[in-house]
Every structure is written in structure tokens, then in C-alpha cells.
Tab-separated table of C-alpha atoms in Angstrom:
chain	number	residue	atom	x	y	z
A	1	UNK	CA	-2.906	69.993	134.463
A	2	UNK	CA	-3.010	69.703	138.217
A	3	UNK	CA	-4.684	72.380	140.308
A	4	UNK	CA	-2.328	73.920	142.830
A	5	UNK	CA	-3.518	77.060	144.585
A	6	UNK	CA	-3.183	80.302	142.631
A	7	UNK	CA	0.233	81.863	142.565
A	8	UNK	CA	0.749	85.120	144.476
A	9	UNK	CA	0.565	87.959	142.027
A	10	UNK	CA	3.025	90.781	141.921
A	11	UNK	CA	2.014	93.838	143.920
A	12	UNK	CA	0.953	96.819	141.786
A	13	UNK	CA	0.895	100.446	142.800
A	14	UNK	CA	-2.105	102.651	142.092
A	15	UNK	CA	-1.399	106.224	141.056
A	16	UNK	CA	-3.935	108.717	142.360
A	17	UNK	CA	-5.264	111.216	139.846
A	18	UNK	CA	-4.465	114.722	141.118
A	19	UNK	CA	-6.092	117.517	139.162
A	20	UNK	CA	-6.642	117.676	135.444
A	21	UNK	CA	-4.428	118.216	132.440
A	22	UNK	CA	-0.823	117.331	131.733
A	23	UNK	CA	1.556	117.178	134.683
A	24	UNK	CA	4.980	118.754	134.604
A	25	UNK	CA	7.676	116.445	133.272
A	26	UNK	CA	5.233	113.935	131.851
A	27	UNK	CA	5.343	113.026	128.174
A	28	UNK	CA	2.168	113.858	126.241
A	29	UNK	CA	-0.140	110.893	125.758
A	30	UNK	CA	-0.786	109.541	122.296
A	31	UNK	CA	-3.210	106.897	121.111
A	32	UNK	CA	-1.780	104.500	118.568
A	33	UNK	CA	-2.809	101.274	116.926
A	34	UNK	CA	-0.122	98.686	116.237
A	35	UNK	CA	0.000	94.924	115.881
A	36	UNK	CA	-0.190	94.970	119.683
A	37	UNK	CA	-3.574	96.698	119.740
A	38	UNK	CA	-4.636	100.233	120.580
A	39	UNK	CA	-3.140	101.720	123.704
A	40	UNK	CA	-2.938	105.119	125.302
A	41	UNK	CA	0.641	105.577	126.481
A	42	UNK	CA	3.280	108.269	126.702
A	43	UNK	CA	4.486	108.931	123.144
A	44	UNK	CA	8.006	107.712	123.927
A	45	UNK	CA	6.667	104.290	124.874
A	46	UNK	CA	5.002	103.778	121.495
A	47	UNK	CA	8.237	103.433	119.587
A	48	UNK	CA	8.313	100.190	117.564
A	49	UNK	CA	9.586	97.214	119.524
A	50	UNK	CA	12.966	95.993	118.361
A	51	UNK	CA	13.238	92.306	117.435
A	52	UNK	CA	14.584	90.204	120.301
A	53	UNK	CA	17.634	87.983	119.975
A	54	UNK	CA	16.708	84.750	121.797
A	55	UNK	CA	18.873	83.230	124.501
A	56	UNK	CA	20.191	79.660	124.666
A	57	UNK	CA	16.929	77.945	125.668
A	58	UNK	CA	14.152	78.352	123.074
A	59	UNK	CA	10.758	79.531	124.305
A	60	UNK	CA	7.451	78.355	122.822
A	61	UNK	CA	3.890	79.443	123.596
A	62	UNK	CA	0.949	77.093	124.029
A	63	UNK	CA	-2.057	77.977	121.898
A	64	UNK	CA	-5.652	78.167	123.018
A	65	UNK	CA	-7.392	74.807	123.286
A	66	UNK	CA	-10.032	75.789	120.709
A	67	UNK	CA	-7.673	77.195	118.053
A	68	UNK	CA	-9.196	74.979	115.366
A	69	UNK	CA	-12.758	75.257	114.101
A	70	UNK	CA	-15.208	72.632	115.324
A	71	UNK	CA	-15.058	70.902	111.935
A	72	UNK	CA	-11.264	70.558	112.080
A	73	UNK	CA	-11.121	72.012	108.592
A	74	UNK	CA	-9.848	75.507	109.307
A	75	UNK	CA	-8.564	77.960	111.897
A	76	UNK	CA	-11.128	79.472	114.250
A	77	UNK	CA	-9.748	83.004	113.856
A	78	UNK	CA	-6.951	83.290	111.310
A	79	UNK	CA	-6.731	87.097	111.412
A	80	UNK	CA	-6.233	87.132	115.174
A	81	UNK	CA	-3.566	84.433	114.966
A	82	UNK	CA	-1.803	86.408	112.233
A	83	UNK	CA	-1.361	89.382	114.568
A	84	UNK	CA	-0.425	87.196	117.525
A	85	UNK	CA	2.221	85.296	115.563
A	86	UNK	CA	3.692	88.544	114.264
A	87	UNK	CA	4.048	89.743	117.842
A	88	UNK	CA	5.502	86.454	119.115
A	89	UNK	CA	8.144	86.456	116.393
A	90	UNK	CA	9.153	89.985	117.337
A	91	UNK	CA	9.540	88.887	120.969
A	92	UNK	CA	11.984	86.136	119.979
A	93	UNK	CA	9.627	83.205	120.582
A	94	UNK	CA	10.661	80.046	118.692
A	95	UNK	CA	7.164	78.733	118.007
A	96	UNK	CA	3.903	77.410	119.438
A	97	UNK	CA	2.465	74.194	120.841
A	98	UNK	CA	-1.003	73.155	119.664
A	99	UNK	CA	-3.368	70.293	120.469
A	100	UNK	CA	-4.420	68.273	117.425
A	101	UNK	CA	-7.634	66.836	118.839
A	102	UNK	CA	-8.502	63.215	118.103
A	103	UNK	CA	-12.135	64.002	118.940
A	104	UNK	CA	-12.290	66.576	116.124
A	105	UNK	CA	-9.851	65.325	113.512
A	106	UNK	CA	-11.063	61.704	113.190
A	107	UNK	CA	-14.860	62.113	113.207
A	108	UNK	CA	-15.345	58.619	111.762
A	109	UNK	CA	-12.962	55.655	111.749
A	110	UNK	CA	-10.083	56.280	109.364
A	111	UNK	CA	-11.550	59.568	108.077
A	112	UNK	CA	-9.278	62.491	108.978
A	113	UNK	CA	-9.690	66.242	108.910
A	114	UNK	CA	-6.372	68.054	109.191
A	115	UNK	CA	-7.261	71.208	107.277
A	116	UNK	CA	-6.846	73.335	110.403
A	117	UNK	CA	-3.416	71.847	111.073
A	118	UNK	CA	-2.368	72.541	107.494
A	119	UNK	CA	-3.570	76.139	107.737
A	120	UNK	CA	-1.765	76.578	111.054
A	121	UNK	CA	1.482	75.292	109.569
A	122	UNK	CA	1.162	77.668	106.649
A	123	UNK	CA	0.651	80.644	108.921
A	124	UNK	CA	3.540	79.644	111.184
A	125	UNK	CA	5.825	79.184	108.177
A	126	UNK	CA	4.926	82.681	106.987
A	127	UNK	CA	6.197	84.126	110.267
A	128	UNK	CA	9.189	81.822	110.659
A	129	UNK	CA	7.764	79.998	113.689
A	130	UNK	CA	7.848	76.310	114.614
A	131	UNK	CA	5.130	73.929	115.783
A	132	UNK	CA	5.193	71.456	118.649
A	133	UNK	CA	2.229	69.311	117.586
A	134	UNK	CA	0.457	67.475	120.400
A	135	UNK	CA	-1.409	64.324	119.442
A	136	UNK	CA	-4.293	64.750	121.866
A	137	UNK	CA	-5.870	61.344	122.407
A	138	UNK	CA	-7.761	62.702	125.429
A	139	UNK	CA	-10.840	64.769	125.963
A	140	UNK	CA	-10.769	68.482	126.640
A	141	UNK	CA	-13.063	69.538	129.465
A	142	UNK	CA	-13.402	68.801	133.143
A	143	UNK	CA	-9.821	69.681	134.061
A	144	UNK	CA	-8.160	72.831	135.346
A	145	UNK	CA	-7.914	75.488	132.645
A	146	UNK	CA	-10.314	73.736	130.222
A	147	UNK	CA	-12.718	76.431	128.910
A	148	UNK	CA	-14.147	74.209	126.153
A	149	UNK	CA	-15.322	70.616	125.852
A	150	UNK	CA	-13.968	68.288	123.169
A	151	UNK	CA	-14.816	64.638	123.936
A	152	UNK	CA	-13.183	61.538	122.507
A	153	UNK	CA	-14.507	60.494	119.081
A	154	UNK	CA	-18.038	59.101	119.438
A	155	UNK	CA	-17.127	55.911	117.594
A	156	UNK	CA	-14.313	55.205	120.084
A	157	UNK	CA	-16.049	56.394	123.244
A	158	UNK	CA	-19.170	54.312	122.596
A	159	UNK	CA	-17.097	51.132	122.332
A	160	UNK	CA	-15.118	52.000	125.460
A	161	UNK	CA	-18.309	52.587	127.455
A	162	UNK	CA	-19.901	49.358	126.266
A	163	UNK	CA	-16.840	47.171	126.860
A	164	UNK	CA	-15.626	48.689	130.164
A	165	UNK	CA	-12.482	50.203	128.635
A	166	UNK	CA	-12.457	53.434	130.643
A	167	UNK	CA	-10.449	53.995	133.815
A	168	UNK	CA	-12.593	53.853	136.929
A	169	UNK	CA	-12.606	53.579	140.692
A	170	UNK	CA	-15.564	51.457	141.688
A	171	UNK	CA	-18.649	51.955	139.544
A	172	UNK	CA	-19.243	55.650	140.233
A	173	UNK	CA	-15.915	57.332	139.506
A	174	UNK	CA	-15.515	56.698	135.779
A	175	UNK	CA	-13.186	58.846	133.689
A	176	UNK	CA	-13.896	59.570	130.040
A	177	UNK	CA	-10.649	61.524	129.699
A	178	UNK	CA	-8.992	58.750	127.687
A	179	UNK	CA	-9.085	55.020	126.990
A	180	UNK	CA	-7.784	52.630	129.637
A	181	UNK	CA	-4.303	51.276	128.929
A	182	UNK	CA	-5.783	47.818	129.489
A	183	UNK	CA	-7.445	48.152	126.069
A	184	UNK	CA	-4.214	49.006	124.202
A	185	UNK	CA	-4.050	45.667	122.396
A	186	UNK	CA	-7.751	44.775	122.336
A	187	UNK	CA	-9.023	44.633	118.777
A	188	UNK	CA	-12.447	46.175	119.351
A	189	UNK	CA	-12.482	49.590	117.644
A	190	UNK	CA	-13.806	50.070	114.104
A	191	UNK	CA	-11.486	50.875	111.235
A	192	UNK	CA	-11.777	51.200	107.467
A	193	UNK	CA	-10.311	47.714	106.993
A	194	UNK	CA	-11.801	46.020	110.042
A	195	UNK	CA	-11.456	46.114	113.834
A	196	UNK	CA	-8.445	47.927	115.327
A	197	UNK	CA	-6.688	48.150	118.668
A	198	UNK	CA	-6.263	51.575	120.296
A	199	UNK	CA	-2.555	51.368	119.455
A	200	UNK	CA	-3.522	50.891	115.816
A	201	UNK	CA	-5.825	53.908	116.043
A	202	UNK	CA	-3.127	56.090	117.574
A	203	UNK	CA	-0.457	55.060	115.045
A	204	UNK	CA	-2.717	55.545	112.037
A	205	UNK	CA	-3.841	58.942	113.332
A	206	UNK	CA	-0.267	60.165	113.801
A	207	UNK	CA	0.763	58.828	110.394
A	208	UNK	CA	-2.219	60.540	108.758
A	209	UNK	CA	-1.361	63.836	110.450
A	210	UNK	CA	2.251	63.686	109.293
A	211	UNK	CA	1.191	62.767	105.767
A	212	UNK	CA	-1.311	65.626	105.616
A	213	UNK	CA	1.330	68.102	106.796
A	214	UNK	CA	4.272	66.487	105.019
A	215	UNK	CA	5.427	69.760	103.426
A	216	UNK	CA	6.034	71.176	106.913
A	217	UNK	CA	7.475	68.183	108.786
A	218	UNK	CA	11.065	68.740	109.866
A	219	UNK	CA	10.908	72.470	109.142
A	220	UNK	CA	7.819	74.037	110.702
A	221	UNK	CA	6.802	70.894	112.621
A	222	UNK	CA	9.853	70.033	114.711
A	223	UNK	CA	8.299	68.005	117.524
A	224	UNK	CA	5.370	65.637	117.951
A	225	UNK	CA	4.187	65.123	121.509
A	226	UNK	CA	2.509	61.735	121.877
A	227	UNK	CA	-0.593	61.911	124.066
A	228	UNK	CA	-0.572	59.223	126.745
A	229	UNK	CA	-3.398	59.882	129.173
A	230	UNK	CA	-5.522	62.596	130.788
A	231	UNK	CA	-4.403	66.087	129.743
A	232	UNK	CA	-2.052	64.249	127.367
A	233	UNK	CA	0.100	63.210	130.326
A	234	UNK	CA	1.624	59.835	131.157
A	235	UNK	CA	-0.512	59.140	134.232
A	236	UNK	CA	-3.863	57.823	135.402
A	237	UNK	CA	-6.863	60.195	135.775
A	238	UNK	CA	-6.608	59.920	139.562
A	239	UNK	CA	-7.899	63.401	140.404
A	240	UNK	CA	-11.066	64.450	138.603
A	241	UNK	CA	-12.138	68.057	138.871
A	242	UNK	CA	-15.345	67.196	137.038
A	243	UNK	CA	-16.176	64.751	139.844
A	244	UNK	CA	-15.548	67.181	142.688
A	245	UNK	CA	-11.802	66.937	143.277
A	246	UNK	CA	-10.192	69.822	145.135
A	247	UNK	CA	-6.570	70.597	145.832
A	248	UNK	CA	-4.761	69.090	147.758
A	249	UNK	CA	-6.679	65.810	147.703
A	250	UNK	CA	-4.593	62.728	146.943
A	251	UNK	CA	-7.028	61.392	144.344
A	252	UNK	CA	-8.084	57.794	143.739
A	253	UNK	CA	-6.497	54.644	142.347
A	254	UNK	CA	-8.039	54.062	138.894
A	255	UNK	CA	-7.730	50.360	138.162
A	256	UNK	CA	-11.201	48.884	138.501
A	257	UNK	CA	-12.089	48.392	134.837
A	258	UNK	CA	-12.275	44.716	133.898
A	259	UNK	CA	-9.137	44.873	131.774
A	260	UNK	CA	-7.003	46.368	134.548
A	261	UNK	CA	-8.369	43.802	137.006
A	262	UNK	CA	-7.484	40.950	134.635
A	263	UNK	CA	-3.973	42.323	134.095
A	264	UNK	CA	-3.461	42.687	137.849
A	265	UNK	CA	-4.390	39.055	138.482
A	266	UNK	CA	-2.269	37.747	135.599
A	267	UNK	CA	0.796	39.810	136.487
A	268	UNK	CA	0.737	39.639	140.292
A	269	UNK	CA	-1.708	36.932	141.306
A	270	UNK	CA	-3.810	39.523	143.168
A	271	UNK	CA	-7.511	38.914	142.677
A	272	UNK	CA	-8.412	42.250	144.205
A	273	UNK	CA	-6.867	45.575	145.121
A	274	UNK	CA	-5.199	45.708	148.538
A	275	UNK	CA	-7.313	46.986	151.420
A	276	UNK	CA	-7.000	50.547	152.674
A	277	UNK	CA	-7.018	52.470	149.381
A	278	UNK	CA	-8.366	56.058	149.384
A	279	UNK	CA	-12.157	56.221	149.193
A	280	UNK	CA	-12.366	60.004	148.913
A	281	UNK	CA	-10.313	61.782	146.266
A	282	UNK	CA	-10.161	64.879	148.502
A	283	UNK	CA	-8.697	63.023	151.482
A	284	UNK	CA	-5.207	63.592	152.869
A	285	UNK	CA	-2.668	60.725	152.798
A	286	UNK	CA	-3.094	59.659	156.428
A	287	UNK	CA	-6.852	59.256	155.945
A	288	UNK	CA	-6.179	56.160	153.832
A	289	UNK	CA	-4.781	53.211	155.851
A	290	UNK	CA	-2.510	52.160	152.999
A	291	UNK	CA	-0.783	55.586	152.989
A	292	UNK	CA	-0.498	56.200	156.755
A	293	UNK	CA	2.932	57.559	157.629
A	294	UNK	CA	3.205	55.682	160.932
A	295	UNK	CA	2.678	52.226	159.383
A	296	UNK	CA	3.964	52.642	155.786
A	297	UNK	CA	1.892	49.722	154.534
A	298	UNK	CA	2.809	50.698	150.977
A	299	UNK	CA	6.356	49.384	151.499
A	300	UNK	CA	5.545	45.688	151.931
A	301	UNK	CA	3.253	42.835	150.980
A	302	UNK	CA	0.317	43.287	148.643
A	303	UNK	CA	0.348	47.122	148.726
A	304	UNK	CA	3.983	47.174	147.582
A	305	UNK	CA	3.263	44.612	144.853
A	306	UNK	CA	0.240	46.571	143.675
A	307	UNK	CA	1.876	49.998	143.387
A	308	UNK	CA	4.911	48.574	141.615
A	309	UNK	CA	2.624	46.813	139.136
A	310	UNK	CA	0.414	49.925	138.751
A	311	UNK	CA	3.431	52.043	137.769
A	312	UNK	CA	5.009	49.353	135.579
A	313	UNK	CA	1.989	48.892	133.327
A	314	UNK	CA	1.814	52.682	132.932
A	315	UNK	CA	5.460	52.704	131.828
A	316	UNK	CA	4.739	49.851	129.411
A	317	UNK	CA	1.840	51.885	128.009
A	318	UNK	CA	4.140	54.874	127.491
A	319	UNK	CA	6.749	52.742	125.767
A	320	UNK	CA	4.115	51.203	123.477
A	321	UNK	CA	2.797	54.619	122.441
A	322	UNK	CA	6.301	55.877	121.693
A	323	UNK	CA	6.857	52.808	119.538
A	324	UNK	CA	3.712	53.641	117.584
A	325	UNK	CA	4.758	57.277	117.278
A	326	UNK	CA	8.131	56.225	115.914
A	327	UNK	CA	6.470	53.861	113.424
A	328	UNK	CA	4.160	56.643	112.255
A	329	UNK	CA	7.113	58.955	111.677
A	330	UNK	CA	9.522	56.361	110.276
A	331	UNK	CA	8.948	57.070	106.586
A	332	UNK	CA	7.752	60.663	106.357
A	333	UNK	CA	9.574	62.301	109.264
A	334	UNK	CA	13.053	60.827	109.879
A	335	UNK	CA	14.277	63.936	111.737
A	336	UNK	CA	11.163	64.612	113.812
A	337	UNK	CA	11.600	64.623	117.598
A	338	UNK	CA	9.003	63.046	119.901
A	339	UNK	CA	8.095	64.043	123.440
A	340	UNK	CA	6.289	62.758	126.534
A	341	UNK	CA	4.427	64.999	128.975
A	342	UNK	CA	4.746	64.131	132.675
A	343	UNK	CA	2.604	65.823	135.313
A	344	UNK	CA	4.126	67.902	138.108
A	345	UNK	CA	2.239	66.390	141.054
A	346	UNK	CA	3.953	68.442	143.712
A	347	UNK	CA	1.524	68.059	146.611
A	348	UNK	CA	2.279	65.454	149.298
A	349	UNK	CA	5.782	65.024	147.887
A	350	UNK	CA	7.024	65.510	151.452
A	351	UNK	CA	4.774	62.743	152.840
A	352	UNK	CA	6.465	59.299	153.059
A	353	UNK	CA	3.772	57.753	150.863
A	354	UNK	CA	3.911	60.392	148.122
A	355	UNK	CA	0.257	59.451	147.832
A	356	UNK	CA	-0.774	61.864	145.070
A	357	UNK	CA	1.934	60.505	142.794
A	358	UNK	CA	1.200	56.896	143.784
A	359	UNK	CA	-2.479	57.236	142.839
A	360	UNK	CA	-1.463	58.718	139.472
A	361	UNK	CA	0.944	55.845	138.754
A	362	UNK	CA	4.260	57.416	139.802
A	363	UNK	CA	5.936	55.073	142.300
A	364	UNK	CA	8.493	56.780	144.523
A	365	UNK	CA	7.381	55.124	147.755
A	366	UNK	CA	7.644	51.329	147.835
A	367	UNK	CA	11.341	51.171	148.749
A	368	UNK	CA	14.251	53.492	149.426
A	369	UNK	CA	15.424	53.594	145.812
A	370	UNK	CA	11.985	53.858	144.204
A	371	UNK	CA	12.143	56.715	141.681
A	372	UNK	CA	9.214	57.151	139.297
A	373	UNK	CA	10.993	59.797	137.247
A	374	UNK	CA	14.153	57.730	136.892
A	375	UNK	CA	11.959	54.911	135.587
A	376	UNK	CA	10.234	57.232	133.107
A	377	UNK	CA	13.547	58.712	131.935
A	378	UNK	CA	14.991	55.210	131.470
A	379	UNK	CA	11.926	54.214	129.424
A	380	UNK	CA	12.289	57.327	127.242
A	381	UNK	CA	16.029	56.749	126.764
A	382	UNK	CA	15.416	53.181	125.623
A	383	UNK	CA	12.630	54.255	123.254
A	384	UNK	CA	14.813	57.009	121.787
A	385	UNK	CA	17.651	54.594	121.125
A	386	UNK	CA	15.309	52.121	119.449
A	387	UNK	CA	13.613	54.827	117.377
A	388	UNK	CA	16.865	56.534	116.443
A	389	UNK	CA	15.440	59.974	117.200
A	390	UNK	CA	15.381	62.336	120.201
A	391	UNK	CA	12.529	62.028	122.687
A	392	UNK	CA	12.018	64.835	125.203
A	393	UNK	CA	10.846	64.544	128.828
A	394	UNK	CA	8.335	67.405	129.193
A	395	UNK	CA	7.640	68.363	132.823
A	396	UNK	CA	5.272	70.923	134.341
A	397	UNK	CA	5.162	73.370	137.307
A	398	UNK	CA	8.419	75.185	136.478
A	399	UNK	CA	7.229	78.493	137.940
A	400	UNK	CA	6.418	77.076	141.372
A	401	UNK	CA	8.534	77.161	144.529
A	402	UNK	CA	8.506	75.283	147.807
A	403	UNK	CA	7.224	78.343	149.675
A	404	UNK	CA	4.126	78.882	147.513
A	405	UNK	CA	2.104	76.772	149.949
A	406	UNK	CA	3.618	78.021	153.186
A	407	UNK	CA	0.164	79.175	154.306
A	408	UNK	CA	-1.270	75.730	153.666
A	409	UNK	CA	1.153	73.272	155.282
A	410	UNK	CA	-1.149	70.256	154.892
A	411	UNK	CA	-0.262	70.218	151.172
A	412	UNK	CA	3.263	68.893	151.919
A	413	UNK	CA	4.139	70.538	148.602
A	414	UNK	CA	7.691	70.727	147.248
A	415	UNK	CA	7.749	71.520	143.509
A	416	UNK	CA	11.402	72.587	143.492
A	417	UNK	CA	12.464	69.291	145.058
A	418	UNK	CA	10.339	67.474	142.492
A	419	UNK	CA	11.887	69.359	139.562
A	420	UNK	CA	15.341	68.567	140.940
A	421	UNK	CA	14.453	64.865	141.101
A	422	UNK	CA	13.269	64.959	137.483
A	423	UNK	CA	16.362	66.851	136.348
A	424	UNK	CA	18.694	64.335	137.990
A	425	UNK	CA	16.800	61.479	136.318
A	426	UNK	CA	17.146	63.118	132.892
A	427	UNK	CA	20.846	63.821	133.429
A	428	UNK	CA	21.453	60.230	134.515
A	429	UNK	CA	19.748	58.793	131.439
A	430	UNK	CA	20.836	61.506	128.973
A	431	UNK	CA	17.260	62.513	128.165
A	432	UNK	CA	16.607	66.146	127.096
A	433	UNK	CA	14.332	67.928	129.600
A	434	UNK	CA	11.670	70.395	128.460
A	435	UNK	CA	9.250	72.239	130.693
A	436	UNK	CA	6.022	74.184	131.084
A	437	UNK	CA	4.539	76.460	133.689
A	438	UNK	CA	1.549	74.952	135.491
A	439	UNK	CA	-0.815	77.923	135.481
A	440	UNK	CA	-1.314	81.013	133.340
A	441	UNK	CA	-0.040	84.345	134.673
A	442	UNK	CA	-0.012	87.986	133.573
A	443	UNK	CA	3.198	88.490	131.626
A	444	UNK	CA	3.232	92.247	132.157
A	445	UNK	CA	3.486	91.803	135.932
A	446	UNK	CA	4.949	88.295	135.899
A	447	UNK	CA	8.568	89.044	136.644
A	448	UNK	CA	8.337	86.719	139.647
A	449	UNK	CA	7.383	83.789	137.383
A	450	UNK	CA	10.004	84.580	134.746
A	451	UNK	CA	12.676	84.728	137.419
A	452	UNK	CA	11.678	81.340	138.817
A	453	UNK	CA	11.560	79.687	135.404
A	454	UNK	CA	14.900	81.144	134.317
A	455	UNK	CA	16.406	79.614	137.436
A	456	UNK	CA	15.048	76.185	136.472
A	457	UNK	CA	15.999	76.456	132.789
A	458	UNK	CA	19.705	76.825	133.602
A	459	UNK	CA	20.463	78.339	130.212
A	460	UNK	CA	23.960	79.273	131.325
A	461	UNK	CA	25.022	75.649	131.804
A	462	UNK	CA	27.167	73.784	129.246
A	463	UNK	CA	25.946	70.425	130.559
A	464	UNK	CA	22.921	68.155	130.469
A	465	UNK	CA	21.224	70.154	133.201
A	466	UNK	CA	20.401	72.952	130.711
A	467	UNK	CA	16.785	72.573	129.631
A	468	UNK	CA	16.014	71.816	126.012
A	469	UNK	CA	13.026	74.191	125.747
A	470	UNK	CA	10.238	75.932	127.672
A	471	UNK	CA	6.577	76.270	126.656
A	472	UNK	CA	4.495	79.050	128.226
A	473	UNK	CA	0.752	78.956	128.907
A	474	UNK	CA	-1.243	80.333	127.044
A	475	UNK	CA	-1.650	82.497	123.925
A	476	UNK	CA	-4.442	85.071	124.258
A	477	UNK	CA	-5.162	88.763	123.638
A	478	UNK	CA	-3.479	89.898	126.857
A	479	UNK	CA	-0.454	87.769	126.062
A	480	UNK	CA	0.517	89.933	123.087
A	481	UNK	CA	-0.144	93.392	124.480
A	482	UNK	CA	2.829	95.712	124.290
A	483	UNK	CA	3.470	95.621	128.035
A	484	UNK	CA	3.420	91.818	128.025
A	485	UNK	CA	5.653	91.545	124.983
A	486	UNK	CA	8.256	93.816	126.505
A	487	UNK	CA	8.532	91.520	129.525
A	488	UNK	CA	8.334	88.382	127.391
A	489	UNK	CA	11.110	89.671	125.152
A	490	UNK	CA	13.345	90.370	128.127
A	491	UNK	CA	12.778	86.840	129.387
A	492	UNK	CA	13.368	85.197	125.991
A	493	UNK	CA	16.635	87.114	125.603
A	494	UNK	CA	17.785	86.150	129.105
A	495	UNK	CA	17.431	82.394	128.693
């Protein structure tokens, strides 16, 4: 996910200790161990938590990135998950989202290890929880909030390195987050029956996952998110924390691999990228001639042609992956919903160039009616109609407001305006909108975040503007403490 500055945390009051012993009017303290851990609280506060009746918008919780063992054969800590799932169910949570890592689960071409996924489904079924399964065709590591490293499968990454099938800017800024979309239909990757294209690899992986978990598809597994790029998102890896990116840099255009260059020339006649592109991923928009507000070079000539092509081939890539996801699910999972994750690139939204989005492949700048999110929603709507199944538009940064960056005006940040643009696009194209918060927060003191997200979820609405679902980051020990669960339960009930 993107790296906006930390959110302001709620103020907490410190109570001074005055004297020793029990104070008048204060309930005696008792130590108790429950499924929420051991805590020393007034006795009245240790009463069992009552089950929560959920509101109109279901709430899910995103699991830790390393929930599966390194072998892919089992859960990393089943006993801990057992307690956490028990607590989540009590708080009214609908289920969890979990990454099913390509780099772990297909260690050799066509050989799959989904034992961990099967065990997870069994545990979720036991507690009456659902799974949003993310097909993670990207690496873990090098991005905000990545505490572990899980690279692409060696057999795929080695081919991509050798054949220049990784996104790059020049020769130095190379991303190993995912394969370049230019390789989608290149038959160069090994398979059990001969060479495969990346699209073949993705489809066969999704089909194998659904087959391995067939007893849970449509009941426990209710959604399959199709990974489409870095962090699983439909975008280019334009900002690379592992290569020194810092917020609010606009990032870089990532289209220098030989396949992208060939596509550019074939589709537009351009033999090279237009002049004036960002050279420093930490630069502001006006530092790049192509994004300068006073000239708006991005609205005409070669710059306009380039950015419209750059976004179109990304949309085509998304559509192709959804087609493969639908094919994978056609026989074994007729009722399974699909989803697409779109990044909430909220910085420089107020600049005419919308440079951060443009570098990532979201074109809202080349003419007055340019609307990246309308284009994505239209693509999803078409894919859903063809597939005959719902496909959700999953958007991030739901807990952010336009005033979060009021002390840093150079960010030109406007997340609420961005969410509104996405919502209107989904309403217009009748695409269900799901959401996530961008950064983890302390649930026990996170009333500010819950209030903001409830506002965006619009659970009270009878129309298309009501969100389909919300997924919260991220399941951990603090997440299921009693104090956190009390606040989580209140939020779940209020949606």
C-alpha cells in the first residue's frame, strides 16, 4: 500500500497514581484469563462479551502476511489463530482476507502446495467465518507494512530477469514486485506440459487453489481477489520504498522493459518515451517538465498519447486477468465473486497533472473528462457481465480525510475527494464498492478512524452508494484484546 504520513492518534489521558491501596468508589481489581488474554481490570469489566449483531455492511479483517508456514503446507500458528477467530466471531466480524502467495504455493512449475489454505478454511468453517482469498502474484517485501519477504517463485523470477520481463525505469530502477504486463502473452515460463504464458500460470494457479479447497468454495470462500500488480493492486510499481521512495514523491514511469517499449511503438508509433518524465521518484510534480502546472504538457501531443496508452494497457491487463480468474472458477465455483484492488493514491490529487496517479497508470489528467476510476469501473462491469458473476472494486484509504495533511501542504492530498470520485464511478457502472483502511491503527483508541470509515461506508443508504464490505488491517495480538474488541464490536454493529 502507499505510504501517507502517519495518522494522528487519539489523545489519551494519564492517571497519576496517588497513594497506595484501593481508592474509594473504585471496583476491586481482578486478574482473569479469557480468550482475549490475561488482563488486570475492574471486576465489572471482565464480564463475558456479548455476541455482536452486525450492521448492514459486513466487516472483514486482513490476516498477517506470514500466516502460512514457509512450506505452504500448514498454518504458522494454528492455536493463536483459533483464539483470534473466536474473538472475531464474537465481535460480529464476517470473516478474514488472506494472501495465498504464489511464491510459496507453487514452488516448482505446476506443483502446488495449498495445505495451509485448506487448514485455514477448516478453522474458519469451525468458527462460522468467511474467507476473502487473495491470489498474490506479487512479492511481499519492500513496501509499506511488509514485515516479511516472500519473493516471486524462483522459476518465474529467473525467466523474467533473463528476458527483461520486469517493470523498470531506465536500467537502475527495476521492480521485482511482479511480472511486467508486457509478458502476459509471451510463452516463456516453464510448465508441466511445456512453456506457458504468465496468464496461463495465473489461471492454472487459481484453478488449482479452487480445486484444492473445493469443499469450502461458495461457503467459507466467498470471494477471490485476483492479484494484478504490486501489492496485488491494478497499477504499476511506480513508487518503490525499497529503492528509496519517500512520501509524497510522485514516483517514476515504469515502461522501459523491452516488451513495454515494443508495445508502445506498435500501439502509438512512439519510438521513445516523451521528454520531461520524472527522473527522481521523490520529486514533486512541478519538478518534472511534463507535469508542470503552468504548461500542462500532459494534455497534448506525445505526452497525452503516452499517458492514455500507459493507462489503457494497464486496463487491458486487468481485464485479461479477470478473464483468467473467471475461467479458473467456471467449473468449480459458479457462485464465487471476484474482486480487483485499486490503490488510493491520494497525494497530488489536487495538482492539475495528478502526477502520482499518472505514474502508476491512472489517467485523470489528459483531458477534462479523463477519469481513471470510471475507466476501471467500466472494465470491471464489462468483465462481470461476461463472467456472469459479481466483481468488486476494492479501494483503499477509507480512514483518511482531506485535513490529515494540513501541516504538509506540498502533498496536495485529497483522499475524501478521491473516494468520492471512485464511488461515483462505481454507482455509474453499477459495480459494488468494497474498501480497506490504508494503515493499521490501535482499535482501542481508534474511534476517530471508525467514525471516518463509517461515514464512507454509508451503511444507512438503500442505494448503490452503500459499500459492499470493509476489510480492516491487520489481525494481530493487540487486535483481539478485550479493549479493542469492545470498540470493534461497536463499529461492526453500527455499520
